[in-house]
Coordinates of N, CA and C in Angstrom, one line a residue:
M1 N 9.1 -25.6 -18.0 CA 10.4 -26.2 -17.8 C 11.4 -25.1 -17.4
I2 N 11.4 -23.9 -17.9 CA 12.3 -22.8 -17.6 C 11.5 -21.5 -17.2
T3 N 11.9 -20.9 -16.1 CA 11.3 -19.7 -15.7 C 12.4 -18.7 -15.3
L4 N 12.6 -17.6 -16.0 CA 13.6 -16.6 -15.7 C 12.8 -15.4 -15.1
T5 N 13.2 -14.9 -14.0 CA 12.5 -13.8 -13.4 C 13.4 -12.7 -13.0
Q6 N 13.3 -11.5 -13.6 CA 14.1 -10.3 -13.3 C 15.6 -10.7 -13.3
L7 N 15.9 -11.4 -14.4 CA 17.3 -11.9 -14.5 C 18.2 -10.8 -15.1
S8 N 19.3 -10.6 -14.4 CA 20.3 -9.6 -14.9 C 21.7 -10.2 -14.9
K9 N 22.5 -9.7 -15.9 CA 23.9 -10.0 -15.9 C 24.7 -8.8 -16.2
I10 N 25.6 -8.5 -15.2 CA 26.4 -7.3 -15.3 C 27.9 -7.6 -15.3
Y11 N 28.6 -7.2 -16.3 CA 30.1 -7.4 -16.3 C 30.8 -6.1 -15.8
K12 N 31.7 -6.3 -14.9 CA 32.4 -5.1 -14.3 C 33.9 -5.2 -14.4
T13 N 34.5 -4.1 -14.7 CA 36.0 -4.0 -14.7 C 36.2 -2.8 -13.8
E14 N 37.5 -2.4 -13.6 CA 37.8 -1.3 -12.7 C 37.3 0.0 -13.3
E15 N 37.1 0.1 -14.6 CA 36.7 1.4 -15.2 C 35.3 1.4 -15.8
V16 N 34.7 0.2 -16.1 CA 33.4 0.3 -16.8 C 32.5 -0.9 -16.3
Q17 N 31.2 -0.6 -16.4 CA 30.2 -1.6 -16.0 C 29.3 -1.8 -17.2
T18 N 29.1 -3.0 -17.7 CA 28.3 -3.3 -18.8 C 27.2 -4.2 -18.4
T19 N 26.0 -3.8 -18.8 CA 24.8 -4.6 -18.5 C 24.5 -5.4 -19.7
A20 N 24.7 -6.7 -19.6 CA 24.4 -7.6 -20.7 C 23.0 -8.1 -20.8
L21 N 22.4 -8.3 -19.6 CA 21.0 -8.6 -19.4 C 20.4 -7.7 -18.4
N22 N 19.2 -7.2 -18.6 CA 18.6 -6.2 -17.7 C 17.2 -6.7 -17.3
Q23 N 17.1 -7.4 -16.2 CA 15.8 -7.8 -15.6 C 14.9 -8.5 -16.6
V24 N 15.4 -9.6 -17.2 CA 14.7 -10.4 -18.2 C 13.7 -11.3 -17.5
D25 N 12.5 -11.3 -18.0 CA 11.5 -12.3 -17.7 C 11.2 -13.2 -18.9
L26 N 11.3 -14.5 -18.7 CA 11.1 -15.4 -19.8 C 10.6 -16.8 -19.3
R27 N 9.6 -17.4 -20.0 CA 9.2 -18.7 -19.7 C 9.3 -19.6 -20.9
I28 N 9.8 -20.8 -20.8 CA 9.9 -21.7 -21.9 C 9.2 -23.0 -21.4
K29 N 8.2 -23.4 -22.1 CA 7.4 -24.6 -21.8 C 8.0 -25.8 -22.4
E30 N 7.8 -26.9 -21.8 CA 8.3 -28.2 -22.3 C 7.6 -28.4 -23.7
G31 N 8.5 -28.9 -24.6 CA 8.0 -29.1 -26.0 C 8.0 -27.9 -26.9
E32 N 8.4 -26.7 -26.4 CA 8.4 -25.5 -27.2 C 9.7 -25.4 -27.9
F33 N 9.6 -24.7 -29.1 CA 10.8 -24.3 -29.9 C 10.8 -22.8 -30.0
I34 N 11.8 -22.2 -29.3 CA 11.8 -20.7 -29.4 C 13.1 -20.3 -30.1
A35 N 13.0 -19.2 -30.8 CA 14.1 -18.6 -31.5 C 14.4 -17.2 -30.8
I36 N 15.6 -17.0 -30.4 CA 16.0 -15.7 -29.8 C 16.8 -14.9 -30.8
M37 N 16.3 -13.7 -31.1 CA 16.9 -12.9 -32.1 C 17.3 -11.5 -31.6
G38 N 18.1 -10.8 -32.3 CA 18.5 -9.5 -32.0 C 19.9 -9.1 -32.5
P39 N 20.3 -7.9 -32.5 CA 21.6 -7.5 -33.1 C 22.7 -8.0 -32.2
S40 N 23.9 -8.0 -32.8 CA 25.1 -8.4 -32.0 C 25.2 -7.5 -30.8
G41 N 25.5 -8.1 -29.6 CA 25.7 -7.4 -28.4 C 24.4 -7.1 -27.6
C42 N 23.3 -7.7 -28.1 CA 22.0 -7.5 -27.4 C 21.8 -8.3 -26.2
G43 N 22.6 -9.4 -26.0 CA 22.5 -10.2 -24.8 C 22.0 -11.6 -25.1
K44 N 21.7 -11.9 -26.3 CA 21.1 -13.2 -26.6 C 22.0 -14.4 -26.3
S45 N 23.3 -14.3 -26.6 CA 24.2 -15.4 -26.3 C 24.5 -15.5 -24.8
T46 N 24.5 -14.4 -24.2 CA 24.6 -14.4 -22.7 C 23.4 -15.1 -22.1
L47 N 22.2 -14.8 -22.6 CA 21.0 -15.4 -22.1 C 21.1 -16.9 -22.3
L48 N 21.5 -17.4 -23.5 CA 21.6 -18.8 -23.8 C 22.6 -19.5 -22.9
N49 N 23.7 -18.8 -22.6 CA 24.8 -19.4 -21.7 C 24.2 -19.6 -20.3
I50 N 23.4 -18.6 -19.8 CA 22.9 -18.7 -18.5 C 21.9 -19.9 -18.5
I51 N 21.0 -19.9 -19.5 CA 20.0 -21.0 -19.5 C 20.7 -22.4 -19.6
G52 N 21.9 -22.4 -20.3 CA 22.7 -23.7 -20.3 C 23.6 -23.9 -19.1
L53 N 23.5 -23.1 -18.1 CA 24.3 -23.2 -16.9 C 25.8 -23.2 -17.2
L54 N 26.1 -22.4 -18.2 CA 27.5 -22.1 -18.5 C 28.0 -20.8 -17.9
D55 N 27.0 -20.0 -17.6 CA 27.3 -18.6 -17.0 C 26.4 -18.4 -15.8
Q56 N 26.8 -17.4 -15.0 CA 26.0 -17.2 -13.8 C 25.4 -15.8 -13.8
A57 N 24.1 -15.7 -13.5 CA 23.5 -14.4 -13.5 C 24.0 -13.6 -12.3
S58 N 23.9 -12.2 -12.5 CA 24.3 -11.3 -11.4 C 23.2 -11.2 -10.4
S59 N 21.9 -11.3 -10.8 CA 20.8 -11.2 -9.9 C 19.6 -11.8 -10.6
G60 N 18.5 -12.0 -9.8 CA 17.3 -12.5 -10.4 C 17.2 -14.0 -10.1
S61 N 16.2 -14.7 -10.7 CA 15.9 -16.1 -10.5 C 15.9 -16.9 -11.8
Y62 N 16.5 -18.1 -11.8 CA 16.4 -19.0 -12.9 C 16.0 -20.4 -12.4
Q63 N 14.8 -20.8 -12.7 CA 14.4 -22.1 -12.3 C 14.4 -23.0 -13.5
F64 N 15.1 -24.1 -13.4 CA 15.1 -25.1 -14.5 C 14.6 -26.4 -13.9
M65 N 13.5 -26.9 -14.5 CA 12.9 -28.2 -14.1 C 12.6 -28.1 -12.6
N66 N 12.0 -27.0 -12.2 CA 11.6 -26.8 -10.8 C 12.8 -26.7 -9.8
T67 N 13.9 -26.5 -10.3 CA 15.1 -26.3 -9.4 C 15.6 -24.9 -9.6
E68 N 15.7 -24.1 -8.5 CA 16.3 -22.8 -8.5 C 17.9 -23.0 -8.7
T69 N 18.4 -22.4 -9.8 CA 19.8 -22.7 -10.1 C 20.8 -21.7 -9.6
T70 N 20.3 -20.5 -9.3 CA 21.2 -19.4 -9.0 C 22.1 -19.6 -7.8
Q71 N 21.7 -20.4 -6.9 CA 22.5 -20.7 -5.7 C 23.2 -22.0 -5.7
L72 N 23.1 -22.7 -6.8 CA 23.7 -24.1 -6.8 C 25.3 -23.9 -6.9
S73 N 26.0 -24.9 -6.4 CA 27.4 -24.9 -6.5 C 27.8 -25.3 -8.0
N74 N 29.0 -25.0 -8.4 CA 29.4 -25.3 -9.8 C 29.3 -26.8 -10.1
K75 N 29.6 -27.6 -9.1 CA 29.5 -29.1 -9.3 C 28.0 -29.5 -9.5
K76 N 27.1 -29.0 -8.7 CA 25.7 -29.3 -8.9 C 25.2 -28.8 -10.3
K77 N 25.6 -27.6 -10.7 CA 25.2 -27.1 -12.0 C 25.8 -28.0 -13.1
S78 N 27.0 -28.4 -12.9 CA 27.6 -29.3 -14.0 C 26.8 -30.6 -14.1
N79 N 26.5 -31.2 -13.0 CA 25.7 -32.4 -13.0 C 24.3 -32.2 -13.6
L80 N 23.7 -31.1 -13.3 CA 22.4 -30.8 -13.9 C 22.5 -30.6 -15.4
R81 N 23.5 -29.9 -15.8 CA 23.7 -29.6 -17.2 C 24.0 -30.9 -18.0
K82 N 24.9 -31.7 -17.5 CA 25.3 -32.9 -18.2 C 24.2 -33.9 -18.4
K83 N 23.3 -34.0 -17.4 CA 22.2 -34.9 -17.5 C 21.0 -34.4 -18.3
N84 N 20.9 -33.1 -18.4 CA 19.6 -32.6 -18.9 C 19.7 -31.7 -20.2
I85 N 20.9 -31.2 -20.5 CA 21.0 -30.2 -21.6 C 22.0 -30.7 -22.7
G86 N 21.5 -30.5 -23.9 CA 22.4 -30.8 -25.1 C 22.7 -29.5 -25.8
F87 N 24.0 -29.3 -26.3 CA 24.4 -28.1 -26.9 C 24.7 -28.3 -28.4
I88 N 24.3 -27.4 -29.2 CA 24.7 -27.4 -30.6 C 25.3 -26.0 -30.9
F89 N 26.6 -26.0 -31.3 CA 27.3 -24.8 -31.5 C 27.6 -24.4 -33.0
Q90 N 27.8 -23.1 -33.2 CA 28.0 -22.7 -34.6 C 29.3 -23.3 -35.2
N91 N 30.3 -23.5 -34.4 CA 31.6 -24.0 -34.8 C 31.7 -25.5 -34.6
F92 N 30.6 -26.2 -34.4 CA 30.5 -27.6 -34.2 C 31.2 -28.2 -33.0
N93 N 32.4 -27.7 -32.7 CA 33.1 -28.1 -31.5 C 33.4 -29.6 -31.4
L94 N 33.6 -30.2 -32.6 CA 34.0 -31.6 -32.6 C 35.5 -31.7 -32.3
I95 N 35.9 -32.9 -31.8 CA 37.3 -33.1 -31.6 C 37.9 -33.8 -32.8
D96 N 38.9 -33.2 -33.5 CA 39.4 -33.7 -34.7 C 40.1 -35.1 -34.6
E97 N 40.7 -35.3 -33.4 CA 41.4 -36.6 -33.2 C 40.5 -37.8 -32.9
L98 N 39.2 -37.5 -32.7 CA 38.2 -38.6 -32.4 C 37.4 -38.8 -33.7
S99 N 37.0 -40.1 -33.9 CA 36.1 -40.4 -35.0 C 34.7 -39.9 -34.7
V100 N 33.8 -40.0 -35.7 CA 32.4 -39.6 -35.5 C 31.8 -40.3 -34.3
Y101 N 32.0 -41.6 -34.3 CA 31.5 -42.5 -33.3 C 32.0 -42.0 -31.9
E102 N 33.3 -41.7 -31.8 CA 33.9 -41.3 -30.5 C 33.4 -40.0 -30.1
N103 N 33.2 -39.0 -31.0 CA 32.7 -37.7 -30.7 C 31.3 -37.8 -30.1
I104 N 30.5 -38.6 -30.7 CA 29.1 -38.8 -30.2 C 29.1 -39.5 -28.8
E105 N 30.0 -40.4 -28.6 CA 30.0 -41.2 -27.4 C 30.5 -40.4 -26.2
L106 N 31.3 -39.4 -26.4 CA 31.9 -38.7 -25.3 C 31.0 -38.2 -24.2
P107 N 29.8 -37.6 -24.4 CA 29.0 -37.3 -23.3 C 28.5 -38.4 -22.5
L108 N 28.4 -39.6 -23.1 CA 28.0 -40.8 -22.3 C 29.1 -41.3 -21.4
I109 N 30.3 -41.1 -21.9 CA 31.5 -41.5 -21.0 C 31.5 -40.6 -19.8
Y110 N 31.3 -39.2 -20.0 CA 31.3 -38.3 -18.9 C 30.2 -38.6 -17.9
N111 N 29.1 -39.2 -18.4 CA 28.0 -39.5 -17.5 C 28.1 -40.9 -16.9
G112 N 29.2 -41.6 -17.2 CA 29.4 -42.9 -16.6 C 28.5 -44.0 -17.1
V113 N 28.1 -43.9 -18.4 CA 27.2 -44.9 -19.0 C 28.1 -46.1 -19.4
S114 N 27.6 -47.3 -19.2 CA 28.4 -48.5 -19.5 C 28.7 -48.6 -21.0
A115 N 29.7 -49.4 -21.3 CA 30.2 -49.5 -22.7 C 29.1 -50.1 -23.6
T116 N 28.4 -51.1 -23.1 CA 27.3 -51.7 -23.8 C 26.2 -50.8 -24.1
E117 N 25.8 -50.0 -23.1 CA 24.7 -49.0 -23.3 C 25.2 -47.9 -24.2
R118 N 26.4 -47.5 -24.1 CA 27.0 -46.4 -25.0 C 26.9 -46.8 -26.4
K119 N 27.3 -48.1 -26.8 CA 27.2 -48.5 -28.1 C 25.8 -48.5 -28.7
K120 N 24.9 -49.0 -27.9 CA 23.5 -49.0 -28.2 C 22.9 -47.6 -28.6
R121 N 23.2 -46.7 -27.7 CA 22.7 -45.3 -27.8 C 23.4 -44.6 -29.0
V122 N 24.7 -44.8 -29.2 CA 25.4 -44.1 -30.3 C 24.9 -44.6 -31.6
I123 N 24.8 -45.9 -31.8 CA 24.3 -46.4 -33.1 C 22.9 -46.0 -33.4
A124 N 22.1 -46.0 -32.3 CA 20.7 -45.6 -32.5 C 20.5 -44.1 -32.9
I125 N 21.3 -43.2 -32.3 CA 21.2 -41.8 -32.7 C 21.8 -41.5 -34.0
M126 N 22.9 -42.3 -34.4 CA 23.5 -42.1 -35.7 C 22.5 -42.5 -36.8
E127 N 21.8 -43.6 -36.6 CA 20.8 -44.0 -37.6 C 19.7 -43.0 -37.7
K128 N 19.3 -42.5 -36.5 CA 18.2 -41.5 -36.5 C 18.5 -40.2 -37.3
I129 N 19.8 -39.8 -37.1 CA 20.2 -38.5 -37.7 C 20.7 -38.8 -39.2
G130 N 20.9 -40.0 -39.6 CA 21.3 -40.3 -40.9 C 22.8 -40.3 -41.2
I131 N 23.6 -40.6 -40.2 CA 25.1 -40.6 -40.4 C 25.7 -41.9 -40.0
A132 N 25.0 -43.0 -39.9 CA 25.5 -44.2 -39.4 C 26.6 -44.7 -40.4
H133 N 26.6 -44.3 -41.6 CA 27.6 -44.8 -42.6 C 28.9 -44.0 -42.4
R134 N 28.9 -43.0 -41.5 CA 30.1 -42.2 -41.3 C 30.8 -42.5 -39.9
L135 N 30.4 -43.5 -39.2 CA 30.9 -43.7 -37.9 C 32.4 -43.8 -37.7
K136 N 33.2 -44.2 -38.8 CA 34.6 -44.4 -38.6 C 35.3 -43.2 -39.2
H137 N 34.6 -42.2 -39.8 CA 35.2 -41.0 -40.4 C 35.6 -40.1 -39.3
Y138 N 36.5 -39.1 -39.6 CA 36.9 -38.1 -38.7 C 36.3 -36.7 -39.2
P139 N 36.1 -35.8 -38.3 CA 35.5 -34.5 -38.6 C 36.0 -33.9 -39.9
Q140 N 37.3 -33.9 -40.1 CA 37.9 -33.2 -41.3 C 37.5 -33.9 -42.6
Q141 N 37.0 -35.1 -42.5 CA 36.6 -35.8 -43.7 C 35.1 -35.6 -44.1
L142 N 34.5 -34.8 -43.3 CA 33.0 -34.5 -43.5 C 32.8 -33.1 -44.0
S143 N 31.7 -32.9 -44.7 CA 31.2 -31.6 -45.0 C 30.7 -30.8 -43.8
G144 N 30.5 -29.5 -43.9 CA 30.1 -28.7 -42.8 C 28.7 -29.2 -42.3
G145 N 27.8 -29.6 -43.3 CA 26.5 -30.1 -42.9 C 26.6 -31.4 -42.1
Q146 N 27.5 -32.3 -42.6 CA 27.7 -33.5 -41.9 C 28.2 -33.4 -40.5
Q147 N 29.2 -32.4 -40.4 CA 29.8 -32.2 -39.1 C 28.7 -31.6 -38.1
Q148 N 27.8 -30.8 -38.6 CA 26.7 -30.3 -37.7 C 25.8 -31.4 -37.3
R149 N 25.5 -32.3 -38.2 CA 24.7 -33.5 -37.9 C 25.3 -34.3 -36.8
V150 N 26.7 -34.5 -36.8 CA 27.4 -35.2 -35.8 C 27.2 -34.4 -34.5
A151 N 27.3 -33.1 -34.5 CA 27.1 -32.2 -33.3 C 25.7 -32.4 -32.8
V152 N 24.7 -32.5 -33.7 CA 23.3 -32.7 -33.2 C 23.2 -34.0 -32.5
A153 N 23.8 -35.1 -33.2 CA 23.8 -36.4 -32.6 C 24.4 -36.4 -31.2
R154 N 25.5 -35.8 -31.1 CA 26.2 -35.7 -29.7 C 25.3 -35.0 -28.7
A155 N 24.6 -33.9 -29.2 CA 23.7 -33.2 -28.2 C 22.5 -34.1 -27.8
L156 N 22.1 -35.0 -28.6 CA 20.9 -35.8 -28.4 C 21.2 -37.1 -27.7
V157 N 22.4 -37.6 -27.7 CA 22.7 -39.0 -27.3 C 22.4 -39.3 -25.8
N158 N 22.4 -38.2 -25.0 CA 22.0 -38.4 -23.6 C 20.5 -38.2 -23.3
N159 N 19.7 -38.1 -24.4 CA 18.3 -37.9 -24.3 C 18.0 -36.7 -23.4
P160 N 18.5 -35.5 -23.7 CA 18.4 -34.3 -22.9 C 17.0 -33.8 -22.8
H161 N 16.6 -33.1 -21.8 CA 15.3 -32.5 -21.7 C 15.3 -31.2 -22.5
L162 N 16.4 -30.6 -22.7 CA 16.5 -29.3 -23.4 C 17.7 -29.3 -24.4
I163 N 17.4 -28.8 -25.6 CA 18.5 -28.6 -26.6 C 18.7 -27.1 -26.8
L164 N 19.9 -26.7 -26.7 CA 20.3 -25.3 -26.9 C 21.2 -25.2 -28.1
A165 N 20.8 -24.3 -29.1 CA 21.5 -24.2 -30.4 C 21.9 -22.7 -30.5
D166 N 23.2 -22.5 -30.7 CA 23.8 -21.2 -30.8 C 24.2 -21.0 -32.3
E167 N 23.4 -20.3 -33.0 CA 23.6 -20.0 -34.5 C 24.0 -21.3 -35.2
P168 N 23.2 -22.3 -35.1 CA 23.5 -23.7 -35.7 C 23.8 -23.7 -37.1
T169 N 23.3 -22.7 -37.9 CA 23.6 -22.7 -39.4 C 24.6 -21.6 -39.7
G170 N 25.2 -21.0 -38.8 CA 26.0 -19.8 -39.0 C 27.2 -20.1 -39.9
N171 N 27.8 -21.3 -39.9 CA 28.9 -21.6 -40.7 C 28.6 -22.5 -41.9
L172 N 27.3 -22.6 -42.2 CA 26.9 -23.5 -43.3 C 26.3 -22.7 -44.5
D173 N 26.5 -23.3 -45.7 CA 25.8 -22.7 -46.8 C 24.3 -23.0 -46.7
S174 N 23.5 -22.4 -47.6 CA 22.1 -22.5 -47.5 C 21.5 -23.9 -47.6
S175 N 22.2 -24.7 -48.4 CA 21.7 -26.1 -48.5 C 21.9 -26.9 -47.3
N176 N 23.1 -26.9 -46.7 CA 23.4 -27.6 -45.5 C 22.7 -27.0 -44.3
G177 N 22.5 -25.6 -44.3 CA 21.8 -25.0 -43.3 C 20.3 -25.4 -43.2
N178 N 19.8 -25.6 -44.4 CA 18.4 -26.1 -44.5 C 18.2 -27.5 -43.9
E179 N 19.2 -28.3 -44.2 CA 19.2 -29.7 -43.7 C 19.2 -29.7 -42.2
V180 N 20.0 -28.8 -41.6 CA 20.1 -28.8 -40.1 C 18.8 -28.2 -39.5
M181 N 18.2 -27.2 -40.2 CA 17.0 -26.7 -39.6 C 15.8 -27.6 -39.8
N182 N 15.8 -28.4 -40.9 CA 14.7 -29.4 -41.1 C 14.9 -30.5 -40.0
L183 N 16.1 -30.8 -39.7 CA 16.4 -31.8 -38.6 C 15.9 -31.3 -37.3
L184 N 16.1 -30.0 -36.9 CA 15.6 -29.5 -35.7 C 14.1 -29.4 -35.7
A185 N 13.5 -29.1 -36.8 CA 12.1 -29.1 -36.9 C 11.5 -30.4 -36.7
E186 N 12.1 -31.5 -37.2 CA 11.6 -32.8 -37.0 C 11.7 -33.2 -35.5
L187 N 12.8 -32.8 -34.9 CA 13.0 -33.1 -33.4 C 11.9 -32.4 -32.6
H188 N 11.6 -31.2 -33.0 CA 10.6 -30.5 -32.3 C 9.2 -31.2 -32.5
K189 N 8.9 -31.6 -33.7 CA 7.7 -32.3 -33.9 C 7.6 -33.6 -33.1
E190 N 8.7 -34.2 -32.7 CA 8.8 -35.4 -31.9 C 8.7 -35.1 -30.4
G191 N 8.7 -33.8 -30.1 CA 8.5 -33.4 -28.7 C 9.7 -32.7 -28.0
A192 N 10.8 -32.5 -28.8 CA 12.0 -31.9 -28.2 C 11.7 -30.4 -27.8
T193 N 12.3 -30.0 -26.7 CA 12.3 -28.6 -26.3 C 13.6 -27.9 -26.8
I194 N 13.5 -26.9 -27.6 CA 14.6 -26.3 -28.2 C 14.6 -24.8 -28.0
A195 N 15.8 -24.2 -27.6 CA 16.0 -22.8 -27.6 C 17.2 -22.5 -28.5
M196 N 17.0 -21.6 -29.5 CA 18.0 -21.3 -30.5 C 18.2 -19.8 -30.6
V197 N 19.5 -19.5 -30.6 CA 19.9 -18.1 -30.9 C 20.2 -18.0 -32.4
T198 N 19.7 -17.0 -33.1 CA 19.9 -16.9 -34.6 C 19.8 -15.5 -35.0
H199 N 20.5 -15.1 -36.1 CA 20.4 -13.9 -36.8 C 19.4 -14.0 -37.9
S200 N 19.1 -15.2 -38.3 CA 18.4 -15.5 -39.5 C 16.8 -15.5 -39.3
S201 N 16.1 -14.6 -39.9 CA 14.7 -14.7 -39.8 C 14.1 -15.9 -40.5
Y202 N 14.8 -16.4 -41.5 CA 14.4 -17.7 -42.1 C 14.4 -18.8 -41.1
D203 N 15.6 -19.0 -40.4 CA 15.7 -20.0 -39.5 C 14.7 -19.9 -38.3
A204 N 14.5 -18.6 -37.9 CA 13.5 -18.4 -36.8 C 12.1 -18.8 -37.2
G205 N 11.8 -18.8 -38.5 CA 10.5 -19.3 -38.9 C 10.2 -20.7 -38.7
F206 N 11.2 -21.5 -38.3 CA 11.0 -22.9 -38.0 C 10.5 -23.0 -36.5
A207 N 10.7 -22.0 -35.7 CA 10.3 -22.0 -34.3 C 8.9 -21.8 -34.1
S208 N 8.4 -22.2 -32.9 CA 7.0 -21.9 -32.5 C 6.8 -20.5 -31.9
R209 N 7.9 -19.9 -31.4 CA 7.9 -18.6 -30.8 C 9.2 -17.8 -31.1
I210 N 9.1 -16.6 -31.4 CA 10.3 -15.7 -31.6 C 10.4 -14.7 -30.5
V211 N 11.5 -14.6 -29.9 CA 11.8 -13.7 -28.8 C 12.8 -12.7 -29.3
N212 N 12.5 -11.4 -29.4 CA 13.4 -10.4 -29.9 C 14.0 -9.6 -28.7
M213 N 15.3 -9.4 -28.8 CA 16.1 -8.7 -27.8 C 16.8 -7.5 -28.3
K214 N 16.9 -6.5 -27.4 CA 17.7 -5.3 -27.7 C 18.2 -4.7 -26.4
D215 N 19.5 -4.4 -26.4 CA 20.1 -3.7 -25.2 C 19.8 -4.5 -23.9
G216 N 20.0 -5.9 -24.0 CA 19.8 -6.7 -22.8 C 18.4 -6.9 -22.3
E217 N 17.4 -6.5 -23.1 CA 16.1 -6.7 -22.7 C 15.2 -7.4 -23.8
I218 N 14.2 -8.1 -23.4 CA 13.2 -8.7 -24.3 C 12.2 -7.6 -24.6
F219 N 12.1 -7.1 -25.9 CA 11.1 -6.1 -26.2 C 10.0 -6.5 -27.0
H220 N 10.0 -7.8 -27.5 CA 8.9 -8.2 -28.3 C 8.9 -9.7 -28.4
E221 N 7.8 -10.4 -28.3 CA 7.6 -11.8 -28.6 C 6.4 -12.0 -29.5
K222 N 6.6 -13.0 -30.3 CA 5.4 -13.4 -31.2 C 5.5 -14.9 -31.6
N223 N 4.4 -15.4 -31.9 CA 4.4 -16.8 -32.4 C 4.8 -16.8 -33.9
A224 N 5.7 -17.7 -34.2 CA 6.2 -17.7 -35.6 C 5.2 -18.4 -36.5
D225 N 5.2 -17.9 -37.8 CA 4.4 -18.6 -38.8 C 5.1 -19.9 -39.1
Q226 N 4.4 -21.0 -38.9 CA 5.0 -22.3 -39.2 C 5.0 -22.6 -40.7
R227 N 6.2 -22.6 -41.3 CA 6.3 -22.8 -42.7 C 6.4 -24.3 -43.0
K228 N 5.2 -25.0 -42.9 CA 5.2 -26.4 -43.1 C 5.7 -26.9 -44.4
D229 N 5.6 -26.0 -45.4 CA 6.0 -26.4 -46.7 C 7.5 -26.6 -46.8
I230 N 8.3 -26.1 -45.8 CA 9.8 -26.3 -45.9 C 10.2 -27.3 -44.9
F231 N 9.2 -28.0 -44.2 CA 9.6 -29.1 -43.3 C 9.7 -30.4 -44.2
T232 N 10.8 -30.6 -44.8 CA 10.9 -31.7 -45.6 C 11.4 -32.9 -44.8
A233 N 11.3 -34.1 -45.4 CA 11.8 -35.3 -44.7 C 13.3 -35.3 -44.7
M234 N 13.9 -35.8 -43.7 CA 15.3 -35.8 -43.6 C 15.9 -36.8 -44.7
P235 N 17.0 -36.3 -45.3 CA 17.5 -37.2 -46.4 C 18.2 -38.4 -45.7

């Protein structure tokens, strides 16, 4: 699904040049769950943003679903992103003025989905994620774990080919964080392709592969030990 070849990202100012990514090679297969780890400033969030077509590489190749993306216009990148990629952020990025239902519905509106189909998809994903009873609530009325479930539902409502998660448990306590990770694990077992940035070795243990980064480079990869004893059923 994803092939990065000699991918680099360099930030330049008048006085300094910073290499965020240095000739990175990475492949992510369909149905894989990878965790990207490393110290702050190692380039992992930059890598995730480029994979999500939110940032542009300085050089190298990025093929997503057999499409070379580095030369695409911003409009074509946006269309590719909207139709194929779902994002889960550390800070949830929910809109406080919109209800749970409306937050989840928003990507479907952007993609021009009909009102009837939108209602069908939103209700279905809310039932799947276990938040159907919260559809009329607003984000500030929910716990952190519930807000992240809404964010997951919003990421999934378009049936994306790829889910990108940037520190999805970073603002949650251990109990709510566990719920979110069990949810991602269930989605992976159902066939979802997931790339997650995390500082947590515990969270990384849910992935099928761990990619370690340092100074803008991938220096080590390994298959994660699947801790099936912590894959509990969703509440």
